[in-house]
Each structure stands twice: as C-alpha cells, then as structure tokens.
Amino acid sequence: MLFDHDIMDPTVAELVERWSSLYKEGRFSALNVREYWRVKVPEIYSPQPNWNCLRITFDEELAQKMLFDPLERFMCGGDPSQVYQMVRQLDTPPSLCGRVFKNGDPTYGCRDCGMDPTCVLCADCFKNSAHSKHRYKISTSSGGGYCDCGDREAWKSDVFCDIHIKGQMAEQSKNPLEMIPPDLIERIHLIFDCILPYAKELLTYEEGFSIPKDLEIREQDREPTNLSSLYDSKDTFVTMLYNDETHTYDQVINTLERAIDCSQKDAVAFATSIDREGRCIVRCSSFQQCSQTKNVMEKQTSRGSGRPLRVQVMPTYVIAHQIFASRLLTWLHNILESAQAFRLIFSEIVNRDGGSIVENIIWTDTKMWKTARVQWHRLFISGMLMDQESKKMFARTFTKNYSRMMKDFILDDHDHAVSVASLGVQLFTMPTIAHMLVAEEDVLARLLNTFLSECDKKLKDNKLALEQRSSNTLSFRRIQYILYDLKYLLGVKPEVWTRELRCGFLHGYNLLLRLLSMMQGMDPMVRQVGTHMEYEPEWESAFNLHIKLAAVIPLVIEWAASDRIVLIKAYRLLMKSLAELCTEDMKRRYVRELLDYSVSCIEYDVSSAPVSIHLPLSRLVAGLTLHLDKYGLNYNSPEFLVKGKPSPEELMEPVLRTQVMIAQVHAGMWRRNGFSLINQIYFYHNVRCRQEMLDRDVMLLQIAATLIDSNEFLVHLLNRFNLISWAQEDYEMQYLRDDVEDGLEGKAHATSATPHRAFRVFKQVHLVLGNSSKLGNDEDNMRQTVVLVEEYLQLVMTIVSERYTPGIGQIGEEERIKKEIIQLLSIEPMPHSVLNKALPEGTNHETGMEKVIDSVADFKKSSGATKGFYELKKSYYSHYNLFFYHYTREEQSKSEVAQRARKKTAGEEECCPPPVPPAFTVPFTMIVNILQCDVFLHILKTVLKRMMDLKSQSVSESQLQKVLHLVGYALHEEERYYHNNDPYFHFTRRAQKISLLGLLEGLVGHPRTTTHKDLLAWTIRKYHSVLSLSASSSKEAQTSEAVMASTSTSVAASASSEKKRRSDIAAQRKARIMMKMASMQQNFIKTNETLFQETSSTEQTNDVVEPTPMDLTEQLPEDMIAIGPRQTLVQPQEVSHTCILCHQEDQVGRGEGSTGRAMVLGALVQRSTVLSRNRSRRLDQPDNHDPLLLPADLYWGAHTSSCGHTMHAHCWQEYFDDVVKKERRKPYRFRQNLSFDIDKSEYLCPLCEALCNTALPLLPSVTTTAVNLRNQDPPSATPTISLTDWIKGLQTILKHKEEEEDTNCVEGTWTPPSLPSVVMDLMSITSPETAEAFTNLFSNLAATTIPAIPSYTMNMMSNFAHAVYVHGLGVHPNLSSRRIPLMVWASAAYTILTLEETQRNANRALLTSLSSRQRDCLSALIRFAAYVPQCVKKKQAIESASVRLLSVILEGGETAPCILEWDSFSALVTLSLSLPSIFPKILGMAVGSMQDLYLLQVCFLAHLVQLLLTYEKQNPVSEMEVEGEEEEGEEAPKDSAEESGAATGDAEWLVSMLDHCRRMASLPPIAVQPQRLLAYIKENCLPFLRCCGLFFHFLTEVPAPEELQSSVFVWESEFYCLLRYLGLSINQLRPTFDDPALLELVSRWCSDSRVRTLVTSAGSESCVNSWTRINQLVSLPHDYSELINTVSQFPCPASSGDDSRTPTMCLVCGKMLCSQSYCCQTEFPEGSRVMVGACTYHAHYCGAGTGIFLRVRECKILLLSGRIKGCFVSPPYLDEYGETDQGLKRGNPLHLDATQYSRLHAMWLSHSIPDIIAHTVESNSGVVPTEWQHL
Ligand SMILES: [Zn+2]
Ligand SMILES: [Zn+2]
Ligand SMILES: [Zn+2]
Ligand SMILES: [Zn+2]
Ligand SMILES: [Zn+2]
Ligand SMILES: [Zn+2]
Ligand SMILES: [Zn+2]
C-alpha cells in the first residue's frame, strides 16, 4: 500500500479536483467514479488479441497512477499516506491477530489451553506465546482459517501472545470513529460504497448476461474524436476455461492440447493456473474463433463422462473490469487490515439494511471462480470477524442465509474450503455467538431443517435408505458438512438458560429426534438361510453418517442435562418419538415360564426377522436417563407420563435384538450374510463408533435391569436368546428324545407357542440350511447352543460388572480412562500413539490420556529402532478384567495368554479372577440383585451340574469360566455389602438353596475343569473367606474350615506345582534348542538384515562375520606385508560355496577347477555422486567420457555392491531368463510399479530379494601360482631393479609408444613397443642386470601363469564387465567399447573408496565389522578386476590404457589432467592391474610384486604432493602462525623418543618438500609449523593408505594385522600399521621417497601451469579443499516446527509467487523443490514426452538417479531411484515418545533424532537406497502403487 504519491498525473489531479468539487456541491456519487472506470479500466486491463495467454501482464504502474491514485486521493482528501498514518495511530495496537492462513501455513494448537481443536495460532504468535512450552500440536492449514490469538473464547489461559498482549493492555475504550473528521468518514464511506457493488456485479458476471449499463461501451464512443480505441475493443473476446472437480488434470491437458494447439508444457501450465486461480484465459481473439475453441473443448469433454468443461466466451473489456474488481478487493483487504476505523466503516456498509450486501455475496458465492470467492471470504474475515459486534451481525446474516447457501453448496462442485459455508467454523465455535444464534436466530432448527430436507428425499418406509453409488450420494456427502457446524454450535454448553435459549434448543432438538427416528432401525438385516447373499448390502454410508452424528449427540445430551426444564421437555419429546415408532410387533406377547416365574415376553425371532444395528433413538434414552437422577427424576416420574410410552421391556427390546444377533453371528448362524454384516459388527465394537453404539446399548440394558424385576429380566434375556428350553432341567434328555422323534417324523412343526417348540423351530431352520447329514446338523445345532449360552452369560456379566461409566458406577471420567488404559496395556505394552488411537476420541485426544497414564503405566524410552512404549505398573495387574466388554475376541484371548504367561513366570496361580468393580451409583444398585435372584442361581446350577456330567453335551469350559466369574462378582459384592453393614445383598445365604459350594467343590479334580482348576480353587477360597466374614457367630469354626480348605487346595497346588516345575524345565530346555536351531536357520536372513543396517551397529554385524581365511591372523607372525619383495606368503584357501538355487556345493578352483562349475554373485552396479566433493560438476556426456582415471573431486563414480549370495552361473542364467520371461509376459502398465525394472536388467536375489542388475563371477585367487612357485624356488638369484631404473624402463616404453589411427576414440589410442625392444633400449642406458630385472617384472612365471578359464566363465566375465560399463556410465550397450576394462577398474576403485569412507564415518578400524557380504563382494570384485585383461575382446585396449596412464603420470602435458585433477588411488588400481599386460602378447597379473610396491610409492607420492599443494587452502597462513605458536607447547611429541626423532625428520623433510612444490608451481613460499604440517599430512593421507590396504589385502589375501580389525580405532597407530602392511618403510615417510627420480617427478607435476591456477583460485570449487571430508546430508534444525515455518513461504519456482504445495528438500544438497505438482514437471529425457516431477528430475543430476528427500509438510522421507521406483521411509524427527509422525497426523512436537538421522546418512553413504526401495516395495506389494516419477 505504500505507493509513490509524489508523481501525480495531471489528468488525475484534474480528476480528483473535479470529484472533490462535485462532492462539495453534494452531487458526487458512485456514478462519477464508474464513468471514469468505464473508460479507463478497459484501457489498462484488457487482454490484447493473440497475446500469449500464459504470460498476460498489465501495466500495474499505470494502473496505480490512473486508477488507484485518484481513488485514494479523493478518499483521503489529500495525501493518502498522511491520512493512513493518522488513522492507524488511532488504533490501539491490535489485541487480535486474525492472520488469515494460506494453504500450507503451519498452525499451532495447544492441547492444554485450547477450547477446542479448531483454536489455532499462527507461527509468529505461537513463537511469542507461552503455548510453545505447553503440549502444543502442529499441523498445516488447508487455507481459509485465521489465527485466534487474542480471542478470549478460544483459549482457557494464555490468551495473548507477547505481541498482542500489548493491544490488550491499552484498553480499547474509545471508538476510533469519533476521532476522525466526519468529512473523511464520509469520503471513505463513498469510496467503499462504490467499490463493493462494482466488485460484486462484475465478479459474478456470467456469459450471455450484460454488464451494468453504465459500464457498457456505447455507440457514441465510436466517434473518432471520442474513444474509438475503446469502441474497437468491443470486438475482442477471450475464451475462459473454468476449474471443476469432475475433470482430471490429464483430461484438461489433453483437451487444451487439441483445442488451442499448444505444447504439452503449455497445456500443463494452463491446467496448473486453472487449478490455482479457478479459471484461466486460454485464447484471446475474435468472437468466432473464441467460440470455436469453446465448442471444441465442450464437445471433447462431454463425451462419455457427461458434464463438459465449463468454458465461457467473454468480451475483453468485461475481463478488464473483472481484473480491476479483483485488484480492488485486494486493495480493500489491505486497507481493512491496517486500521480498526476502516473496518468499522466497512462493517457499517455491508451490514446496512439487515446485511443486504453480505447476503448478496453469499448468494452468489458459487457463481464465482475460486480466487474471487476466496477474496470475498478474506474480506469478510478482515473486515468483520475482528470486531465482536460486526462479527455478531455477520453471524446473523450468515445464519439467515444458511439454508440457501448449503443448497448452493450441494449443487456446486468445489471444495468446502472455497465455499462461503466454510466460514461457519469461524462463527459457530465462538460460544457467545453460538448461544446468541441458538436463542435469537433459531440456528439449530435452520441447520437441521436444511439437513432433513435432503434426508426426506431418501426415505423408504420412513427409514433412511442411503444408496451406495448413485449420483446424489455425493450431494448427501456434501450436506453432511452441516453436522460439523452443528457440532461447533453445541461445543460449549450454556451457563445460564433463558426462555429463548430453551426454545431455540428444543426446537432444534425436536428436529434432531426426527432425524434419529429416520435412522432408528435403518439398514435392517435378515439372517440369510439356504444360499449366500447375492450382493453385499450397503452399510458404509449409514456408518459415515453415524460417525458425524456421534460427535453431536453427546453435546446435545450435555446441553439437555444442564437444565432441569430442558431435560424434562427433551425426555418427554423423546418418549413421544419412541411411542410413535412402537409398532404392532412390539405389542405381540407370549408367556414364558421358568422355575415359578411366568413372564409375558415380546414375540420375536432374531434368527428370522429383521434386525438393525442403527438404534440412535434408543441410545439417546440411555444417554439422557443417566442424568435424570441429578434432578430427582427417573423413568417412572410423573413428568414423563406420555401416551404410548414404552414399557421397560419394549425400551430394551431393539437393543437386545442387536445383542442377540451378534451372539448368533458368533455362534456361526449368520455365516451366509457376507461381509457387510461382519463389517457392521466390527465397527459396532470399534473405538470409532462404539461410544454411541455398544456403550449406549449396555447402558440401556443396565437401565432396563433397574426397572424390571431381576428374575423376569433374566427370563426376557433367555427368551430372546432362545435358551428357555436349555434352562429346563431335562433339556439334555429332551434333546436326545427329540432327535429320535424328529427322525421318525422326518420334519418338525413350525408354529408353536411353547418354549420347547420354539427351540424346535430354531432347529428346523438348521435342517433347512441344507446340511443333509442329520448327525452333522445336530452337532452344529448343539455347538450353536453352547456358544449362545456362553454369549448369554457374557451379556449378564457385562450388565452386572461393567460400571466404569460416570453415572452408573461411582467413578469419575478419569477412572474411566484409567480403566481403558489398564485393559489395553494388559494385552501388551504399547507405544503412545497406538494407545492413544485405541482410546475413544474426545478429551482423550487432547490431554485426557496424559492426565492419568503415568499413574498406571511406566514409559520405557525408545532405544535404537524400537519405539518407546508404555508398560502397565505391576500394582494394576489385579485390575485386569478378562471379559472387559470393549475387548474384541482377539484382544480377549491375546490378553488372557499374556496375563497367564505373566502369572506363570511369577509363580502365581494361572488364572485371572474377576477384579473388584466399583460400586454402582444409587439408581443402579438394583442391578446387583441379579446376582442373587432365583433364575440366576438356577442358571449357575444348570451349568455346574451339566459340567459334572461327562455325557452332557451342552456345556463348555468357557461356560464354566464365565460362571465362576459371575460367582466371583457375587462374592465381591457380598463383601462390599458386608463392609457397608448392609444386609440387603447376601449371596452365600441364598446360594445355599442350590448348595453352590458343594457343586463347586465337587468339580475339583474333575477332568472337565483342568483348564480352569486354578480359577476354581480361587473361587472356592474366596467363597470360604466371604462365608467366614458373614457368619460372625460361628466365626472360629468357619475360619478353621476355611483355612483347611485353603491349605488342602494349596497342598494340592504345591504338589502340582512341583510337577509343573519339572515339566517347565524340560520345556525350557526344548525351547532353547529350538531357538538355537531357528537362529541357525535364520542366519542368512540376518545377513540380509544387516544389509540395511550395516553401518548402524557394530554388535549386529559382529556375529554375522563368517570365519574367513583372513581370520587366521592369530596364529601368524605379527608383521604381515602385503606387497613388495618382503611379501608374506600365504597359501590361499579355496572356499567352497553353496548355490542358493540348487543347493549344491562347489569350489572355485584353478587349473583342475574346470571341474568346478562357474559361480557368480548377484550384484548391483549403480552410478553415484555420493563421494562428490564438488556438487557443481556432473557427468553430462557419458557417451564421450573417458573413465581412465577417477577425478580428484570424485564428482562421479560407479559403485558395485552385492548381497554375497552365490549361485552357479548356469542356475543364475536360468533364473534370470525366467524372470525376464515372466515380466515380458505382463502387460507394460503392470510392469511400472515393480520393485525392479526389467528394462534395466534388474532382478531380485532369489534368496534375500536384494536388488541386482548383473552377476559378478567368482574367480580363483590370483596369488596361488605365485605362492606355489616361490615356495619351490626361493627368490635368491633373481636380480633386482631400483626405483630409478624402473622408472627409466617405463619412460622407455613411453618413448617408443606409437599412436594408432582410430577415429572412434576421442582420447586416442597408443600402442606400446614390444618388450624386447624396450629391453634393448634400456640396456643401453643402464646395465644388462637391470634390463633383465625389468624383463622379469613382466615375464615372471608367478604373474603370467594364469589358470585356463572355461569359456562359459569367460562369457560371464565379459557380461559382467560390460554391465559395469553400461550401468556405471548409463550408456547404451556396446560390447566392443574400449572403455569396458577401464570402467571395471574405476568401479573397483570407487567401491573401495566408498567402503573406506563408510568405515571412517562409523569411526571403525579398516576391517572392523565388515560383514561377510562386504568381504565377499570386495574380494570377488578385486579379483575380477585383476582378471579383466583376460576377458577383453581386444587386448590393445588394455595396452593402450596402460600407456596412456603412464603418460599422464610420467609425462604430463597439456592434454593430460594435472596432478590436482586425478585421484591417486584410482591411478594406483588401474596401473597396477594393467601394467603387467602392457606389452603385446604378454598377459600378466598383479600379484603384489616389487612393481606394485613401486607403483604404490609413486601414487602415494602423488597424493602427498596433492596434500602439500592444497595445504594452504585448508590452513590459512595467518591463523596458522598464531595458532602454531600457541600450540607449540602442546604439540610436544608424546610418542616414544625413537618415533619422535623419526617424526622430526619427516616434518623437516615435508617442509622442504612443501617449499619445493610451491617453488615449482611458482607459488609464493609460506611459513609453516613443521609439526603441524606433519600432523596434517599424516591425518590426510590415511584415507589413501586405507584404500591401498583394502585393495592389496583383497588382491593378495595376505592376512591383515590384528590392529586393522580391532574394535578401537586410533588413527595414528593405524597409519604406521598400514605403512608396515604395505611394505613401506617403518615409522617414517621420508625413506620411501628418497629416490631422486621421484623428486624429478614431483618437479614435473608441480611445474604444470594449471597447478598454480587451481591452487590460487581461492574459494572456487574446482580444486579439492578437503581430502578427508565425509559427505554429510544437510544439517536439519532440531525443532521440526522451525523447518515447517521456513518452508511455509517457499514459492513454487515455476509459477510466480505461488506457494508450493509439496515443498520437498533434497537432503544431499539442501535444495528446496516443488514436488508432486504439475507446475514443476519437466520433460525428461528431453524430447521423450515423458513428464517427471521435480524430485525425479533433481535426483537425476544431484544423485545420478538416486535421491533422498524430506517432504517437509508431511514429515516423510522420500527415496527415489532409477526414475520409476521409490518409497517412503520414516523421518529422523521423533516426538517425546520416540515415535515418528508421518503426515503430521498427531501433531506432537517433533525433534531431530541424531541416531535416526545418522542411520539415514549411513544408508545413503553405503549406496543402499535402491536396495531399500526394492525391499520396501516388495514388502508392501498390494498397496496402491504410487507414480514415483511424478514426485
Ligand atoms: Zn497470529
Ligand atoms: Zn498473537
Ligand atoms: Zn497452552
Ligand atoms: Zn546351482
Ligand atoms: Zn541375496
Ligand atoms: Zn511448482
Ligand atoms: Zn540435491
């Protein structure tokens, strides 16, 4: 809003002048302004024909000058900036924040202080508030809401942040409008009043309608003198395409491509813009052309799918006005935000005439496109919701128009978030406004009437019937947003009730009853007999509706229960509704008899008549009844005398039917009803639904139990379960007799009123079921009865024992939650999130659970990969209730197993007796009478007696267990009554009637009771102790009896426990053995596991390392030397391998090894940038790249890895061909989402499913012959050659090299001279002995006696080498490429460099904790690299490469890279493996000879020179000198005297070398501290030595010194150890490099002119700065909210200024990307017409195809590899319970976990990402595949 107001256009000045004088005369009106706009607006904002519609821009500066300036000047009557400032100063600082959230903005709730979860803060307020130290909750906004900071009704405490508290302190007493000159107010009025109608009229303009007359272009404009250009613009039009939610992006893109003939890229841009803005101009041209475009688009999209795209043709001048209108709204929004005075004026205007302007805009909401709507909504928020009075007025208007608005919303297809209806949450959640609306605007009734009008359309027999896939289901889903609004309105119950409030509430309540009546009994089910259900009936819609209503109903109950008058009226209304529903079938009765009780029962058969799970009306009774007692009311109070009011039996009947149906389902009687039923029952019990289902049902049954006589109640239940006949004494006998009768009669009669007959009807139904075998059928029948009895007992137990509901038991809300937690943790210890999810929503999800959790459970901190979890405290184990009614059957048995196991280990009785329940509240005490009534005792007796009878079939162990529990509850209850001195309840006395104790004791030792013998013993003991309590007179006798009883059982118990102990020991032993075997079997699986955690833990890999030949070190002499003349000789052991495919063992032999079949390892070659020290470089042109040497900055490389599983080459080939064949058979589209990409020859290891793309042949050891030969013939006579002479020899080769004409090769090829010619030449400059020695280097038997390799193996070798070339460079196959062997060597070097770095990263000694997988892979790879010369097609490739490399090192030159540009280790690898074969016709192999030592010396020296030249860069001189002096004292050598002497020598030598190097490179000399230099060199060359160590260790198989495998890593000692192992001089550097020829080399290297440039180009990345740096992933902030705040403003780089929806950070380089969005897709590869997402594209360059990203808003790690593969893994951010929160679903504060992050880092460093992806995809097959390339 800050514009430059100094430059005012003269015409504008004149205009303002004119307006002002009109105003003074009182003649100014909006028409004056509009006339000006009519002319000016089209001039500035009209799109011009044939513009590129994607890049439409206007002259905003001109617009400011010509359109906004006059407006502001006139409004302010002078300089706007002064006026603005004046008005703003009137504002006390705002006490409300009100910042409007954009999509993706972070929002913070406070679980401690928020009134409800919709109360949120913006990031700024949050950071400055006390809540940041509370239990806050972070999430991201979907746009639309605003910050609630400062709203007293949103926060229980800490209402203000530090910013807005200031506004609070300055009391807002004065009305700012009183402080402003009335003249100014009037002007502002005039301008606002002009803008609002203008914007409204234009933004709702639709095609075919005319725009307001006064803005139209008129005929007289045509006059050439007048406004002819304006007139001409009348004939230009645009085609405008609108957004909808029916067409997909791709449909829109396709249509656009054809209709306007644009590129795919442009079409994507259009589609993105349409999605963001809601519409977009796609063409600007003549009317005809625009119409034609429109027709094409409509025609194309109306095919098939129905509704066409919305396209309009509009004149450009209208568009101009629309654009200006939209700009005006933004302008207005900014003004309103700036000062309260403006807001008040605004509010005055829009609320005029009962809010007619607001009303108008609400009505036209759906006529506007997305952004236009959002602009209005924003204006409402900034203009009206910040002020209490304005907000109230707005709320009233909103409510008055609610119905119409919702109806528009249903017909509309845009998201709720961009509908004006979404503002409901802002208004209704404020309690004062909500209560006002209920009382004065009848808001509840308005909402419900709107909802009901939709429901009325869906009635069938007066019941809601929601169909599944019909077109109006969508509208029904949209209408359900009303239920959210209802929930907001009822959020806080009123403290004070007024008459109006009661009326308003009850009016709404009555309508709610209508809705619930429609739902009562909906989706009824009838048991399916005979055949299965043909189709699954719809059930989900009803449950979705239920879930939304279930949030409302408890609030309604809470409101109703807070006022006596309301409660009475509500209860009466409810009774009336029930009476209306009470149908005829409810009234039909028959008499049932049991013992002496005859009961009139409702006639109904659940197994044949319809039953429904939806009974909201009955459940509402339960909810309200609980509150009656508070006001001295009950069900039978005279207040509730209503005609047709249901009797208690009728009241519970529907609920009872549901219970019986579920029991029958458990008994297997509803098997044919399919999944719909199963699902409904599942959700009935599930935590998401049960509060308003199962819980209420149990409550209602408990209420009925207080209203009906206990005996009658039990008979009603028995009858409904169809168990009356079961309860008869002679049931078993009768049953058998019936069988005979049935057999004789052949069929049974159906209709009968006697209970016995009823049972037969039931049986008959089963006969009809089609089970022809009579016997089988009877068994089935009996089994069902057994289960039904169990279910019956369970239900009775639930009714008498479940009391953890406030109002039923004497407990509070906290105890209820406590109970749930205890029961959950009795199943198993659980992490915080799992536990939280298992609790019902509501208060628990805020802090309810945290309030009590610590009192019942201990939190065990997370360790490593396991989450932290809660464990139940010991003292609460006795609270465990096995038959807890919220348990599913699985949970029940799981918890029982867990608890029994726990008791067993603790040496306790193996049973879980019933816990003591809390006491009932007074109204519910009647229920305990069930436990002592006659029918109950009869049932106990029946079960126990039949249990005794071995012939009896109708009992089960589970029945006994439940009966014992019931007895236990009765005993608990008697104890309670005894302590209360209340004689009412006396179970033991009444139980004498059936001599219960005798029955129980009679069962002791009975074979049927073994499972529950401990429970039986417990019950009997309890019985005695209760008896002893009550019988006070004969106390002593009783006690002794009790003691005797208990001792007798305990003796029995101890005898059995001894036996048990012994069998336990045996079992344990067995278990141990089994475990050992299992672990052996799983060893390979474990190896596989380590594949993914390799660098994460040492312990794990330790036990996996298999003994290898190298482990024999212990028995070998200490000084092991790998190369050179003093090489330690070892007889390599041939290891035999088992093929994982055919399980046969074979040896990789040499010579006679031809008998052994060729074997391979599955291997993966991948391009890599992991080690790159310069991320600005990348391998752009792999087709021309020369892989002779790795670059010094390692910006590219090819990594080879293997899972280490061996296969026969034949077996592998067969397997691989099979995989290919299978995949090729699949249609292409199914191949896309596999874990491997067959087009890149990928496959999975058949054993461990590791990702592979080639097979690495296993070859014999290279040193075998060498050892054999040298053992026979000690090397005494062989002449030796000095380093100088050796170099002379090599130089001779170079001198005679010849260039070969080969146009195919960029790098040129060379041919070496023959060996004899070199020797001849050499002889002339040195001695014959030297020449002979030189000859020996190349023709000695050890190196040239190479085993004959079978041709099949040879084939495998060429294949592998070629695969390294293809995958490592990412090029097309070319079997004859000369680069193949070079790639193998480069890859070997790169793989070693990687391994060295991973070891260093884990702070490990060189060989410590290497897994067998790593050893096998490296050993095979290095051997293979040594054998490569054998398998190349043309040996010249090797010779030429060797010559070239020698030339680079010894000669240099302009075409060769300079010393600072090549990696010295890779030079060593390539040279030592190629040099033996340099001469034509000679095939040699590196075996760790003299020559290898010399090569090492040269390459080591090269590395030293590199270090010396870059010393200054890493240790800037100025600092160094200062520090050096300071540290001199500390630097005093602590080593032994001898070593320190050597060290001093080295230090001085290094200083002189440094001087020499710098002089040669023409660099100025620098002063250095010798000891510091030495330390630097030693530390920095260690990685090089370590790589050499690995290379020669695996090449020569000389055992490594113990130290290299020790668990402690001391770098300095490893340095000397490696010097020794590599055959260099011990303890000192200098002697190694004393040779004068070497100094000459140094001079040559350094004098290259490029060296100086590289070293001095300060700060440039072209020269390596650090040789030891281990690449890290980017460092992340500790607090996750920090991260999310920073990305909230991240704009999409492709679309100007728009926020990115999925900001995603590359963890390798830290770049932020706009992922998974059309806007940032790129065509890749270019010209392929394949679009890939920003991440895929970035990964290609940043990570050579592999990527690791953090999706910031969701807190997820994304891994990508090979373009089409990817997966999500858990992020390194954890909450305080050690859990991740992917997708921010829970919103707990998250903090960076260093361990987790370093695990990710290690994974990346070790190149495991492709493998992890393959594994994750493989284990999640079946999950909807993601199109990873679009991310
Ligand atoms: Zn705020
Ligand atoms: Zn604030
Ligand atoms: Zn708080
Ligand atoms: Zn095999
Ligand atoms: Zn494997
Ligand atoms: Zn983007
Ligand atoms: Zn990157």
Short mmCIF file of N, CA and C and ligand atoms in Angstrom, two decimals, residues 272 276 1690-1695 1698-1701 1713-1715 1717-1721 1734, ligand 6:
data_model
loop_
_atom_site.label_atom_id
_atom_site.label_comp_id
_atom_site.label_asym_id
_atom_site.label_seq_id
_atom_site.Cartn_x
_atom_site.Cartn_y
_atom_site.Cartn_z
N THR A 272 -2.41 -25.90 -14.54
CA THR A 272 -1.98 -25.52 -13.20
C THR A 272 -2.60 -24.20 -12.79
N ARG A 276 -5.19 -23.34 -9.74
CA ARG A 276 -4.87 -22.39 -8.68
C ARG A 276 -5.87 -21.24 -8.62
N PHE A 1690 7.85 -20.92 1.00
CA PHE A 1690 8.61 -21.32 -0.18
C PHE A 1690 7.74 -21.25 -1.43
N PRO A 1691 8.11 -20.36 -2.39
CA PRO A 1691 7.29 -20.26 -3.58
C PRO A 1691 7.67 -21.31 -4.62
N CYS A 1692 6.69 -21.73 -5.36
CA CYS A 1692 6.95 -22.64 -6.47
C CYS A 1692 7.83 -21.91 -7.47
N PRO A 1693 8.95 -22.47 -7.83
CA PRO A 1693 9.86 -21.75 -8.73
C PRO A 1693 9.29 -21.60 -10.14
N ALA A 1694 8.29 -22.41 -10.49
CA ALA A 1694 7.78 -22.34 -11.86
C ALA A 1694 6.65 -21.33 -12.01
N SER A 1695 5.86 -21.16 -10.98
CA SER A 1695 4.77 -20.20 -11.10
C SER A 1695 5.08 -19.03 -10.18
N ASP A 1698 3.42 -18.13 -6.33
CA ASP A 1698 2.53 -19.08 -5.67
C ASP A 1698 3.30 -20.00 -4.75
N ASP A 1699 2.65 -20.36 -3.64
CA ASP A 1699 3.33 -21.27 -2.73
C ASP A 1699 3.33 -22.67 -3.31
N SER A 1700 4.36 -23.38 -2.98
CA SER A 1700 4.44 -24.77 -3.43
C SER A 1700 3.60 -25.63 -2.50
N ARG A 1701 2.93 -26.59 -3.06
CA ARG A 1701 2.06 -27.43 -2.23
C ARG A 1701 2.82 -28.51 -1.50
N LEU A 1713 12.54 -28.08 -3.41
CA LEU A 1713 11.87 -28.34 -4.68
C LEU A 1713 10.36 -28.32 -4.49
N CYS A 1714 9.67 -28.08 -5.57
CA CYS A 1714 8.22 -28.09 -5.55
C CYS A 1714 7.80 -29.42 -6.16
N SER A 1715 7.51 -30.37 -5.29
CA SER A 1715 7.35 -31.74 -5.73
C SER A 1715 5.89 -32.09 -6.00
N SER A 1717 3.75 -31.92 -8.33
CA SER A 1717 2.86 -30.88 -8.78
C SER A 1717 3.09 -30.67 -10.27
N TYR A 1718 2.01 -30.45 -10.97
CA TYR A 1718 2.13 -30.28 -12.41
C TYR A 1718 2.98 -29.08 -12.77
N CYS A 1719 2.93 -28.06 -11.89
CA CYS A 1719 3.64 -26.84 -12.24
C CYS A 1719 5.13 -27.06 -12.43
N CYS A 1720 5.70 -28.00 -11.68
CA CYS A 1720 7.15 -28.18 -11.76
C CYS A 1720 7.56 -29.47 -12.45
N GLN A 1721 6.70 -30.00 -13.27
CA GLN A 1721 7.12 -31.18 -14.01
C GLN A 1721 8.00 -30.77 -15.18
N ALA A 1734 9.58 -32.78 -10.00
CA ALA A 1734 10.80 -32.03 -9.66
C ALA A 1734 11.83 -32.90 -8.95
ZN ZN B 6 5.79 -25.83 -8.64
#
